[in-house]
Coordinates of C-alpha atoms in Angstrom, one line a residue:
M173 CA 18.5 -4.3 -8.9
V174 CA 20.1 -0.6 -9.3
N175 CA 21.9 1.1 -11.8
F176 CA 25.1 3.3 -11.0
D177 CA 25.3 4.5 -14.7
R178 CA 25.2 8.3 -13.5
I179 CA 26.4 7.9 -9.9
D180 CA 29.5 6.8 -7.9
A181 CA 27.2 6.0 -4.6
M182 CA 23.4 6.6 -3.9
L183 CA 21.8 7.7 -0.6
I184 CA 18.7 5.9 0.4
T185 CA 16.8 7.8 2.9
S186 CA 13.2 6.5 2.5
R187 CA 12.2 4.0 5.3
E188 CA 10.7 1.8 2.8
N189 CA 13.7 1.4 0.4
V190 CA 16.2 1.4 3.4
R191 CA 14.4 -1.7 4.5
Y192 CA 14.2 -3.3 1.1
I193 CA 17.6 -2.8 0.6
T194 CA 19.6 -3.8 3.8
G195 CA 16.6 -5.8 5.7
F196 CA 16.9 -3.0 8.5
S197 CA 12.8 -2.5 9.7
G198 CA 14.0 0.3 12.5
S199 CA 12.3 3.6 12.3
A200 CA 16.1 5.5 12.2
G201 CA 18.5 5.1 9.5
I202 CA 20.0 5.8 6.1
C203 CA 22.0 3.8 3.7
I204 CA 24.7 4.5 1.0
C205 CA 25.2 2.2 -1.9
F206 CA 27.9 1.9 -4.0
P207 CA 28.3 -1.0 -6.8
H208 CA 29.6 -3.7 -4.6
K209 CA 28.9 -2.3 -1.0
K210 CA 26.5 -1.3 1.4
Y211 CA 26.5 1.1 4.6
L212 CA 23.8 1.1 6.9
L213 CA 23.9 4.1 9.4
T214 CA 21.8 4.3 12.4
D215 CA 21.7 5.3 16.2
F216 CA 22.4 3.6 19.3
R217 CA 18.9 2.3 19.8
Y218 CA 19.0 -0.1 17.0
K219 CA 22.4 -1.3 17.5
E220 CA 21.4 -4.7 18.3
Q221 CA 18.9 -4.8 15.5
S222 CA 20.6 -3.5 12.7
A223 CA 23.4 -6.2 13.7
L224 CA 20.5 -9.2 13.5
E225 CA 18.9 -7.7 10.2
A226 CA 21.4 -6.2 8.0
G227 CA 24.0 -8.4 8.3
D228 CA 25.5 -7.8 5.0
C229 CA 25.8 -4.1 5.3
E230 CA 28.7 -2.4 7.2
I231 CA 26.9 -0.7 10.3
I232 CA 27.6 2.5 11.5
I233 CA 26.3 3.6 14.8
I234 CA 26.1 7.3 14.6
T235 CA 26.8 9.6 17.5
K236 CA 26.8 13.0 15.2
K237 CA 24.6 14.1 12.2
Y238 CA 24.1 11.6 9.5
S239 CA 25.4 13.9 6.8
E240 CA 28.9 14.1 8.6
Y241 CA 29.3 10.5 8.3
V242 CA 28.2 10.3 4.7
K243 CA 30.9 12.9 3.9
D244 CA 33.7 10.5 5.3
I245 CA 32.0 7.5 3.5
L246 CA 32.1 8.8 0.4
T247 CA 36.1 10.2 0.6
E248 CA 37.0 6.8 1.4
N249 CA 35.6 5.1 -1.3
G250 CA 36.8 7.7 -3.8
A251 CA 33.2 8.7 -4.6
K252 CA 32.5 12.4 -6.0
T253 CA 28.8 12.1 -7.5
L254 CA 26.1 11.0 -5.0
G255 CA 22.5 10.4 -6.1
F256 CA 19.6 10.9 -3.7
E257 CA 15.6 10.1 -3.6
P258 CA 14.1 13.3 -4.4
D259 CA 10.9 12.5 -2.4
S260 CA 12.3 11.7 0.8
L261 CA 14.3 14.7 2.0
S262 CA 13.3 17.5 3.8
Y263 CA 14.9 21.2 2.4
G264 CA 17.1 20.9 5.3
E265 CA 18.2 17.2 4.8
Y266 CA 19.0 18.2 1.2
K267 CA 21.3 21.3 2.3
A268 CA 23.2 19.2 4.7
Y269 CA 23.7 16.0 2.4
S270 CA 24.3 18.4 -0.8
E271 CA 27.6 19.6 0.9
T272 CA 29.1 15.7 1.1
A273 CA 29.8 15.6 -2.3
E274 CA 31.3 17.1 -5.4
S275 CA 28.2 16.6 -7.3
F276 CA 24.3 15.9 -5.6
I277 CA 21.7 15.1 -8.1
P278 CA 18.6 13.6 -8.0
Y279 CA 18.1 10.1 -9.1
G280 CA 14.6 8.6 -8.4
E281 CA 15.4 6.4 -11.6
F282 CA 17.7 4.6 -9.0
T283 CA 14.7 3.2 -7.0
K284 CA 12.0 3.4 -9.5
D285 CA 9.9 0.3 -9.4
L286 CA 12.6 -1.2 -7.2
R287 CA 10.0 -3.1 -5.2
I288 CA 7.3 -3.9 -8.2
I289 CA 8.1 -7.2 -8.5
K290 CA 7.6 -9.3 -5.3
S291 CA 9.7 -11.9 -4.1
E292 CA 8.4 -15.4 -2.5
E293 CA 9.1 -14.1 0.9
E294 CA 7.3 -10.9 0.4
L295 CA 4.3 -12.6 -1.1
K296 CA 4.0 -14.9 1.6
N297 CA 4.1 -11.9 4.1
I298 CA 1.3 -10.2 1.8
E299 CA -0.9 -13.1 2.1
K300 CA -0.6 -13.4 5.6
A301 CA -1.6 -9.7 5.9
A302 CA -4.6 -10.5 4.1
D303 CA -5.7 -13.6 5.8
I304 CA -5.4 -11.8 9.2
A305 CA -7.8 -8.8 7.9
S306 CA -10.0 -11.1 6.3
E307 CA -10.2 -13.3 9.5
A308 CA -10.6 -10.0 11.8
L309 CA -13.6 -9.2 9.4
L310 CA -15.1 -12.4 9.8
E311 CA -15.1 -12.0 13.6
T312 CA -16.1 -8.3 13.4
L313 CA -19.5 -9.1 11.5
P314 CA -21.6 -10.7 14.0
L315 CA -21.3 -7.3 16.0
I316 CA -22.5 -5.2 13.5
G317 CA -25.9 -4.0 13.1
E318 CA -28.5 -1.3 13.6
G319 CA -27.7 1.1 16.1
V320 CA -23.9 0.4 16.1
S321 CA -21.7 3.3 15.2
E322 CA -18.9 3.6 12.6
R323 CA -16.1 4.4 15.1
D324 CA -17.0 1.4 17.3
I325 CA -17.0 -1.0 14.0
A326 CA -13.4 0.3 13.0
A327 CA -12.1 -0.1 16.5
E328 CA -13.3 -3.6 16.7
L329 CA -11.9 -4.4 13.4
D330 CA -8.3 -2.5 14.4
Y331 CA -8.4 -4.5 17.8
R332 CA -9.0 -7.8 16.0
M333 CA -6.2 -7.6 13.5
R334 CA -3.9 -7.0 16.2
K335 CA -4.9 -9.9 18.1
L336 CA -4.6 -12.1 15.2
G337 CA -1.2 -11.1 14.7
A338 CA -0.9 -7.8 12.6
S339 CA 1.9 -5.1 13.9
G340 CA -0.5 -2.3 12.6
N341 CA -2.9 -1.1 10.2
S342 CA -2.2 -0.6 6.4
F343 CA -4.0 2.8 6.8
D344 CA -6.4 4.0 8.9
T345 CA -9.7 1.9 8.9
I346 CA -12.6 3.4 6.9
S347 CA -16.1 2.3 8.3
I348 CA -18.7 4.7 7.0
G349 CA -22.7 4.0 6.8
G350 CA -25.5 5.8 5.1
K351 CA -24.8 8.9 3.3
N352 CA -21.6 8.8 4.6
S353 CA -20.5 6.0 2.2
S354 CA -20.3 8.2 -0.7
V355 CA -17.2 9.9 1.2
V356 CA -14.5 8.0 -0.7
H357 CA -12.0 7.9 2.2
G358 CA -14.4 9.1 4.9
Q359 CA -13.4 8.7 8.2
P360 CA -15.2 6.9 11.2
G361 CA -17.6 8.9 13.5
D362 CA -20.3 8.8 15.5
Y363 CA -23.2 8.1 13.0
K364 CA -25.0 4.9 14.0
L365 CA -26.1 2.3 11.1
Q366 CA -30.0 2.5 10.4
Y367 CA -32.0 -0.1 8.4
G368 CA -31.7 0.2 4.7
D369 CA -28.0 1.6 4.9
F370 CA -24.8 0.6 3.3
L371 CA -21.9 0.0 5.3
L372 CA -18.5 0.8 3.5
V373 CA -15.4 -1.2 5.1
D374 CA -12.1 -0.4 3.7
F375 CA -9.1 -1.8 5.5
G376 CA -5.9 -3.4 5.8
C377 CA -3.0 -4.5 8.2
I378 CA 0.8 -4.9 8.3
Y379 CA 2.4 -8.2 9.0
N380 CA 6.3 -8.5 9.0
G381 CA 6.5 -4.9 7.4
Y382 CA 3.8 -5.7 4.6
C383 CA 0.2 -4.5 4.0
S384 CA -3.0 -5.7 3.1
D385 CA -6.1 -4.0 1.6
M386 CA -9.7 -4.9 1.0
T387 CA -13.2 -3.2 0.5
R388 CA -16.6 -4.6 1.0
T389 CA -19.9 -2.7 1.1
F390 CA -22.7 -4.5 3.4
A391 CA -26.3 -4.2 3.4
V392 CA -27.9 -3.3 6.8
G393 CA -31.2 -5.1 6.3
E394 CA -33.1 -4.5 3.1
I395 CA -31.9 -1.9 0.7
S396 CA -33.6 -0.1 -2.2
K397 CA -34.0 -1.2 -5.7
R398 CA -31.7 1.6 -6.8
Q399 CA -28.8 0.5 -4.3
R400 CA -29.1 -2.9 -5.4
E401 CA -28.7 -1.7 -9.1
V402 CA -25.5 0.6 -8.2
Y403 CA -24.0 -2.5 -6.2
D404 CA -24.5 -4.8 -9.3
V405 CA -23.0 -2.6 -11.7
V406 CA -19.7 -2.1 -9.5
L407 CA -19.7 -6.0 -8.9
S408 CA -19.9 -6.6 -12.5
A409 CA -17.5 -4.1 -13.2
Q410 CA -15.1 -5.9 -10.7
K411 CA -15.4 -9.2 -11.9
A412 CA -14.7 -8.4 -15.5
A413 CA -11.6 -6.4 -14.3
L414 CA -10.6 -9.7 -12.3
A415 CA -11.2 -11.9 -15.6
A416 CA -8.8 -9.3 -17.9
L417 CA -6.2 -9.4 -14.9
K418 CA -3.4 -11.5 -16.3
P419 CA 0.3 -11.4 -17.0
G420 CA 0.8 -9.4 -20.3
A421 CA -2.0 -7.1 -19.8
L422 CA -1.8 -3.5 -19.9
A423 CA -2.9 -2.1 -16.5
S424 CA -4.8 0.8 -18.4
E425 CA -6.8 -1.9 -20.3
V426 CA -7.5 -3.6 -17.0
D427 CA -9.0 -0.3 -15.9
R428 CA -10.6 0.2 -19.1
V429 CA -12.5 -2.8 -18.7
A430 CA -14.0 -1.6 -15.5
R431 CA -14.7 1.6 -16.2
D432 CA -16.6 1.1 -19.3
I433 CA -19.2 -1.1 -17.5
I434 CA -19.9 1.7 -14.9
C435 CA -19.8 4.6 -17.9
D436 CA -22.4 2.3 -20.0
A437 CA -24.5 2.3 -17.0
G438 CA -24.7 6.1 -16.6
F439 CA -22.4 6.5 -13.5
G440 CA -19.0 7.3 -15.0
D441 CA -18.9 11.0 -13.4
S442 CA -19.2 8.8 -10.1
F443 CA -16.2 6.7 -10.5
G444 CA -13.1 9.2 -10.3
H445 CA -10.2 7.1 -9.0
A446 CA -8.0 4.6 -10.1
L447 CA -9.1 1.0 -10.4
G448 CA -6.1 -0.1 -8.5
H449 CA -2.9 0.1 -7.1
G450 CA 0.4 -2.0 -6.0
V451 CA 0.6 -3.1 -2.3
G452 CA 3.9 -3.7 -0.5
L453 CA 5.9 -2.2 2.2
L454 CA 3.6 1.0 1.7
I455 CA 0.0 0.6 1.1
H456 CA 0.3 2.6 -2.2
E457 CA 3.1 2.1 -4.6
P458 CA 3.6 0.8 -8.2
P459 CA 2.0 -0.4 -10.4
T460 CA -1.0 1.9 -10.6
M461 CA -3.9 0.8 -12.6
N462 CA -5.4 3.8 -14.0
P463 CA -6.9 5.1 -17.6
K464 CA -3.1 6.7 -18.5
S465 CA -0.8 3.7 -16.9
E466 CA 1.6 2.1 -19.6
V467 CA 2.7 -0.7 -17.4
V468 CA 2.6 -4.0 -18.7
L469 CA 1.4 -6.6 -15.6
S470 CA 4.2 -9.2 -14.7
P471 CA 4.1 -11.8 -12.5
G472 CA 4.9 -11.0 -8.9
M473 CA 3.0 -7.9 -8.9
T474 CA 0.6 -7.1 -6.5
V475 CA -2.3 -4.9 -7.5
T476 CA -5.5 -4.5 -5.8
V477 CA -8.8 -4.1 -8.0
E478 CA -11.5 -1.5 -6.6
P479 CA -14.0 -0.1 -8.5
G480 CA -16.6 2.1 -7.0
I481 CA -19.5 4.5 -7.5
Y482 CA -20.4 7.3 -5.2
L483 CA -23.7 9.2 -5.3
E484 CA -23.1 12.3 -3.0
G485 CA -26.1 12.7 -0.3
E486 CA -27.0 9.2 -1.1
F487 CA -24.7 6.2 -0.7
G488 CA -21.3 4.7 -2.1
V489 CA -20.3 1.3 -3.2
R490 CA -16.7 0.0 -3.5
I491 CA -15.5 -3.6 -3.9
E492 CA -11.9 -4.3 -3.7
D493 CA -9.7 -7.4 -3.9
L494 CA -5.9 -7.9 -3.2
T495 CA -4.6 -10.0 -6.2
V496 CA -0.8 -11.1 -7.2
I497 CA -0.2 -11.5 -10.9
T498 CA 0.8 -15.1 -11.4
D499 CA 3.0 -16.9 -14.5
N500 CA -0.9 -17.6 -16.1
F501 CA -3.6 -15.5 -14.3
H502 CA -3.6 -14.1 -10.8
Q503 CA -4.1 -15.0 -7.1
N504 CA -7.1 -13.4 -5.5
L505 CA -5.9 -12.9 -1.6
S506 CA -9.3 -11.6 -0.7
Q507 CA -11.6 -14.5 -1.4
K508 CA -12.5 -15.5 2.1
I509 CA -15.3 -12.4 2.0
G510 CA -17.7 -13.0 -0.5
K511 CA -18.8 -10.2 -2.8
E512 CA -22.6 -10.9 -3.3
V513 CA -24.5 -8.5 -1.3
I514 CA -24.1 -9.6 2.2
Y515 CA -27.0 -8.6 4.5
I516 CA -25.8 -7.7 8.2

């Protein structure tokens, strides 16, 4: 799981990696890893919780600064070189921890791709999160139509995900209609849907710490020939990418399959983001599927497939499924919501 070739111990400070390595889901805590031992440091609020969740760690309930304990732990174990996650420390934290060891070195490789292959238990949580999100959208759809605001749609969807068992949102729900739908990550506002609009909904929820992600673009009444043309291009690109999504495939090649269809249709400049990304304890984590990705897809990876076309001042279309790479192909976790044009 981890590589101690350059260090005696590793300081884990990112919340998601602390949870992955120790099982502890509290919001305050750090972990010190040795080749054959782990320490979890947290405070009094999490005394009972840490004992329940991190039973294979030596648990320390702190009453002073984390860094003071880290120094004592390193001394006790004869450790001189301490690695750290370079992307998860503030400058102040870096200064404090750097004084705990003879050598304090950035070692992002220690946790690089640590969570890229999901266990069966992780996949169950992700699938449950995806099921909750799909059911919430199915419950919300009958309430959507002309005159309903973007903000109200997002609020209703968020409420229903919570009612169905989600602990929170994977990210702020995107619910944008009309011209606003061309804003890739637009925020719901007071705009009320009108006849002929597209409504783009990108959302997900968290179940037992794990995220889901899905996007659908709906038609409010009849749509124009141009809108239908763009929708069909995006859908064709998404279906082609899904057909190429399997173990052994190069992530950049799957991206190319979708991107070529969009480019050949004359909309290449309107698809400026990656085809997809990994999903797990974070909504964006490895692997990334973009034109430069060198990742070879493997069983247990979770990836989104989300091509889009965004025409500024007109409308936007994005269609996104969450998938799991399997031994022979992939499993689509977003199939409960159809992808042919849904009129609302």
